[in-house]
Amino acid sequence: LLQLSISLGFFVPPIQAILSHTSLLEQICRQSPHYHLCVMTLRASIHHRSKADIAGFAHLTLEIVNANASITLEHIPKFHGQTEDPKLKMALKDCLVSYNTIVKVHLREALNAMDVGDYRAVQQKAYVTIIEAESCNTKFRNLATSPLRDTNRYVQNLCAIAISIAKKLVLPYQLPTSI
């Protein structure tokens, strides 16, 4: 019995840490614009993190958006090669430019801003990413198919979550940074 209680004593801190991470995650996600997406996306990843605080969740959200956008960037040329429709080819070409900018500029800068604690810049870059994904979406407006509709929505929704988390990190007395 003594050995069992000593063994259980070693497992309590990690369990408590997971519970506190989970309750923080729940609290953060309740205040985000996409609660279920926030919980589903972040819950799967918090157990792989040693540090699960508000900044950690914001950074993790941006990493997930970046990974998804990077995969999309790789797949756009494949979609382009699989279609003969000139309007769809042009829309995909335009989206390639948008996703190139999303991955190589905006999300990179957002992640760098997270690393230095510039949370207003994080919000700005995530917002610009939303606009770029919407710009891609509009390219398919008059077409029968939109191979990037779900991806664009996912990127937009995760960026909205990242913005809502980053807002919690901005102190009310901080001076705004330039764009």
mmCIF file of N, CA, C and O in Angstrom, residues 107-143:
data_model
loop_
_atom_site.group_PDB
_atom_site.id
_atom_site.type_symbol
_atom_site.label_atom_id
_atom_site.label_comp_id
_atom_site.label_asym_id
_atom_site.label_seq_id
_atom_site.Cartn_x
_atom_site.Cartn_y
_atom_site.Cartn_z
ATOM 1 N N LEU A 107 2.687 34.920 -41.821
ATOM 2 C CA LEU A 107 2.777 33.986 -40.687
ATOM 3 C C LEU A 107 4.184 33.934 -40.112
ATOM 4 O O LEU A 107 4.360 33.809 -38.901
ATOM 5 N N ARG A 108 5.179 34.056 -40.965
ATOM 6 C CA ARG A 108 6.568 34.103 -40.469
ATOM 7 C C ARG A 108 6.748 35.314 -39.558
ATOM 8 O O ARG A 108 7.327 35.220 -38.474
ATOM 9 N N GLU A 109 6.227 36.464 -40.005
ATOM 10 C CA GLU A 109 6.339 37.675 -39.188
ATOM 11 C C GLU A 109 5.502 37.573 -37.918
ATOM 12 O O GLU A 109 5.905 38.071 -36.862
ATOM 13 N N ALA A 110 4.343 36.923 -37.998
ATOM 14 C CA ALA A 110 3.514 36.740 -36.798
ATOM 15 C C ALA A 110 4.227 35.866 -35.773
ATOM 16 O O ALA A 110 4.224 36.172 -34.568
ATOM 17 N N LEU A 111 4.841 34.789 -36.235
ATOM 18 C CA LEU A 111 5.580 33.910 -35.323
ATOM 19 C C LEU A 111 6.795 34.624 -34.729
ATOM 20 O O LEU A 111 7.086 34.487 -33.538
ATOM 21 N N ASN A 112 7.480 35.413 -35.544
ATOM 22 C CA ASN A 112 8.613 36.196 -35.029
ATOM 23 C C ASN A 112 8.135 37.214 -33.997
ATOM 24 O O ASN A 112 8.794 37.427 -32.974
ATOM 25 N N ALA A 113 6.995 37.835 -34.263
ATOM 26 C CA ALA A 113 6.431 38.805 -33.317
ATOM 27 C C ALA A 113 6.050 38.118 -31.997
ATOM 28 O O ALA A 113 6.249 38.686 -30.919
ATOM 29 N N MET A 114 5.538 36.892 -32.078
ATOM 30 C CA MET A 114 5.228 36.130 -30.859
ATOM 31 C C MET A 114 6.496 35.911 -30.052
ATOM 32 O O MET A 114 6.492 36.050 -28.831
ATOM 33 N N ASP A 115 7.560 35.564 -30.746
ATOM 34 C CA ASP A 115 8.820 35.264 -30.072
ATOM 35 C C ASP A 115 9.385 36.464 -29.304
ATOM 36 O O ASP A 115 10.059 36.282 -28.289
ATOM 37 N N VAL A 116 9.106 37.670 -29.780
ATOM 38 C CA VAL A 116 9.625 38.864 -29.104
ATOM 39 C C VAL A 116 8.560 39.572 -28.269
ATOM 40 O O VAL A 116 8.820 40.623 -27.690
ATOM 41 N N GLY A 117 7.363 39.004 -28.212
ATOM 42 C CA GLY A 117 6.319 39.570 -27.370
ATOM 43 C C GLY A 117 5.602 40.767 -27.957
ATOM 44 O O GLY A 117 4.974 41.539 -27.228
ATOM 45 N N ASP A 118 5.642 40.930 -29.273
ATOM 46 C CA ASP A 118 4.931 42.029 -29.935
ATOM 47 C C ASP A 118 3.547 41.518 -30.351
ATOM 48 O O ASP A 118 3.319 41.174 -31.509
ATOM 49 N N TYR A 119 2.637 41.478 -29.391
ATOM 50 C CA TYR A 119 1.341 40.843 -29.605
ATOM 51 C C TYR A 119 0.408 41.655 -30.496
ATOM 52 O O TYR A 119 -0.467 41.091 -31.140
ATOM 53 N N ARG A 120 0.611 42.951 -30.559
ATOM 54 C CA ARG A 120 -0.170 43.755 -31.508
ATOM 55 C C ARG A 120 0.221 43.403 -32.947
ATOM 56 O O ARG A 120 -0.626 43.308 -33.821
ATOM 57 N N ALA A 121 1.505 43.214 -33.180
ATOM 58 C CA ALA A 121 1.955 42.802 -34.512
ATOM 59 C C ALA A 121 1.432 41.412 -34.849
ATOM 60 O O ALA A 121 1.075 41.146 -36.001
ATOM 61 N N VAL A 122 1.347 40.545 -33.860
ATOM 62 C CA VAL A 122 0.770 39.213 -34.076
ATOM 63 C C VAL A 122 -0.661 39.365 -34.574
ATOM 64 O O VAL A 122 -1.064 38.746 -35.572
ATOM 65 N N GLN A 123 -1.425 40.201 -33.894
ATOM 66 C CA GLN A 123 -2.819 40.426 -34.299
ATOM 67 C C GLN A 123 -2.900 40.987 -35.717
ATOM 68 O O GLN A 123 -3.720 40.536 -36.525
ATOM 69 N N GLN A 124 -2.047 41.953 -36.022
ATOM 70 C CA GLN A 124 -2.060 42.574 -37.348
ATOM 71 C C GLN A 124 -1.724 41.561 -38.440
ATOM 72 O O GLN A 124 -2.396 41.505 -39.474
ATOM 73 N N LYS A 125 -0.700 40.763 -38.217
ATOM 74 C CA LYS A 125 -0.281 39.785 -39.233
ATOM 75 C C LYS A 125 -1.315 38.674 -39.390
ATOM 76 O O LYS A 125 -1.552 38.200 -40.504
ATOM 77 N N ALA A 126 -1.935 38.257 -38.306
ATOM 78 C CA ALA A 126 -2.987 37.248 -38.401
ATOM 79 C C ALA A 126 -4.191 37.813 -39.146
ATOM 80 O O ALA A 126 -4.810 37.121 -39.962
ATOM 81 N N TYR A 127 -4.511 39.074 -38.909
ATOM 82 C CA TYR A 127 -5.627 39.714 -39.609
ATOM 83 C C TYR A 127 -5.340 39.821 -41.109
ATOM 84 O O TYR A 127 -6.208 39.535 -41.939
ATOM 85 N N VAL A 128 -4.126 40.191 -41.469
ATOM 86 C CA VAL A 128 -3.755 40.286 -42.882
ATOM 87 C C VAL A 128 -3.808 38.895 -43.531
ATOM 88 O O VAL A 128 -4.187 38.761 -44.693
ATOM 89 N N THR A 129 -3.477 37.860 -42.770
ATOM 90 C CA THR A 129 -3.579 36.494 -43.280
ATOM 91 C C THR A 129 -5.031 36.148 -43.581
ATOM 92 O O THR A 129 -5.332 35.524 -44.606
ATOM 93 N N ILE A 130 -5.941 36.570 -42.716
ATOM 94 C CA ILE A 130 -7.379 36.360 -42.961
ATOM 95 C C ILE A 130 -7.785 37.025 -44.278
ATOM 96 O O ILE A 130 -8.491 36.435 -45.090
ATOM 97 N N ILE A 131 -7.319 38.238 -44.485
ATOM 98 C CA ILE A 131 -7.651 38.983 -45.703
ATOM 99 C C ILE A 131 -7.088 38.270 -46.939
ATOM 100 O O ILE A 131 -7.774 38.156 -47.958
ATOM 101 N N GLU A 132 -5.857 37.784 -46.858
ATOM 102 C CA GLU A 132 -5.243 37.061 -47.989
ATOM 103 C C GLU A 132 -6.027 35.788 -48.316
ATOM 104 O O GLU A 132 -6.256 35.475 -49.486
ATOM 105 N N ALA A 133 -6.442 35.049 -47.291
ATOM 106 C CA ALA A 133 -7.216 33.824 -47.524
ATOM 107 C C ALA A 133 -8.575 34.161 -48.127
ATOM 108 O O ALA A 133 -9.059 33.443 -49.011
ATOM 109 N N GLU A 134 -9.170 35.248 -47.695
ATOM 110 C CA GLU A 134 -10.449 35.670 -48.276
ATOM 111 C C GLU A 134 -10.257 36.115 -49.722
ATOM 112 O O GLU A 134 -11.104 35.857 -50.579
ATOM 113 N N SER A 135 -9.147 36.768 -49.998
ATOM 114 C CA SER A 135 -8.841 37.164 -51.372
ATOM 115 C C SER A 135 -8.757 35.934 -52.264
ATOM 116 O O SER A 135 -9.271 35.929 -53.392
ATOM 117 N N CYS A 136 -8.128 34.892 -51.770
ATOM 118 C CA CYS A 136 -8.064 33.635 -52.511
ATOM 119 C C CYS A 136 -9.470 33.086 -52.730
ATOM 120 O O CYS A 136 -9.817 32.662 -53.833
ATOM 121 N N ASN A 137 -10.279 33.120 -51.685
ATOM 122 C CA ASN A 137 -11.664 32.624 -51.789
ATOM 123 C C ASN A 137 -12.443 33.327 -52.895
ATOM 124 O O ASN A 137 -13.198 32.694 -53.626
ATOM 125 N N THR A 138 -12.282 34.631 -52.996
ATOM 126 C CA THR A 138 -13.059 35.385 -53.980
ATOM 127 C C THR A 138 -12.693 35.035 -55.420
ATOM 128 O O THR A 138 -13.491 35.254 -56.328
ATOM 129 N N LYS A 139 -11.520 34.490 -55.618
ATOM 130 C CA LYS A 139 -11.094 34.106 -56.976
ATOM 131 C C LYS A 139 -11.976 32.998 -57.548
ATOM 132 O O LYS A 139 -12.066 32.836 -58.758
ATOM 133 N N PHE A 140 -12.631 32.224 -56.674
ATOM 134 C CA PHE A 140 -13.466 31.104 -57.111
ATOM 135 C C PHE A 140 -14.954 31.453 -57.140
ATOM 136 O O PHE A 140 -15.777 30.598 -57.413
ATOM 137 N N ARG A 141 -15.279 32.702 -56.879
ATOM 138 C CA ARG A 141 -16.667 33.122 -56.711
ATOM 139 C C ARG A 141 -17.568 32.712 -57.879
ATOM 140 O O ARG A 141 -18.667 32.226 -57.674
ATOM 141 N N ASN A 142 -17.149 32.886 -59.089
ATOM 142 C CA ASN A 142 -18.000 32.587 -60.253
ATOM 143 C C ASN A 142 -17.663 31.253 -60.907
ATOM 144 O O ASN A 142 -18.045 31.014 -62.053
ATOM 145 N N LEU A 143 -16.974 30.390 -60.178
ATOM 146 C CA LEU A 143 -16.590 29.088 -60.716
ATOM 147 C C LEU A 143 -17.416 27.980 -60.079
ATOM 148 O O LEU A 143 -17.918 28.122 -58.964
#
